[in-house]
């Protein structure tokens, strides 16, 4: 029962990306909702809708990416192939 170091390295790199996504996706949502309050004219409000849509997509992807990352790390530690 030894640790697969190559797979662990891949998991730790993904963990770093995951931390960035945990920070970036709520910031995108906050920017979208603030833009939605600030912009009332027709061409600019589409930017707010786009930011909200991208923020929710990033949030869903972050949750999916977290499950995949923790699966890779657990497979590297416990040798579940």
XYZ file of C-alpha atoms in Angstrom, residues 38-73:
36
model
C -25.800 49.345 -11.444
C -26.673 48.956 -15.134
C -30.257 49.728 -16.135
C -29.868 50.516 -19.816
C -30.426 47.885 -22.454
C -26.960 47.285 -23.920
C -25.134 47.293 -20.577
C -27.542 45.025 -18.710
C -26.613 42.177 -21.037
C -23.108 42.326 -19.567
C -24.628 41.765 -16.121
C -26.649 38.797 -17.361
C -23.539 37.370 -19.001
C -21.501 37.731 -15.794
C -24.219 36.025 -13.747
C -24.440 33.191 -16.263
C -20.657 32.723 -16.344
C -20.542 32.880 -12.532
C -23.133 30.133 -12.125
C -21.421 28.008 -14.762
C -18.097 28.470 -12.942
C -19.739 27.526 -9.656
C -21.187 24.301 -11.073
C -17.867 23.448 -12.725
C -16.043 24.111 -9.440
C -18.220 21.583 -7.613
C -17.675 18.986 -10.360
C -13.924 19.694 -10.421
C -13.747 19.323 -6.624
C -15.235 15.829 -6.735
C -12.872 14.787 -9.533
C -9.854 16.247 -7.705
C -10.610 14.515 -4.415
C -11.175 11.236 -6.262
C -7.724 11.541 -7.882
C -6.094 12.303 -4.531
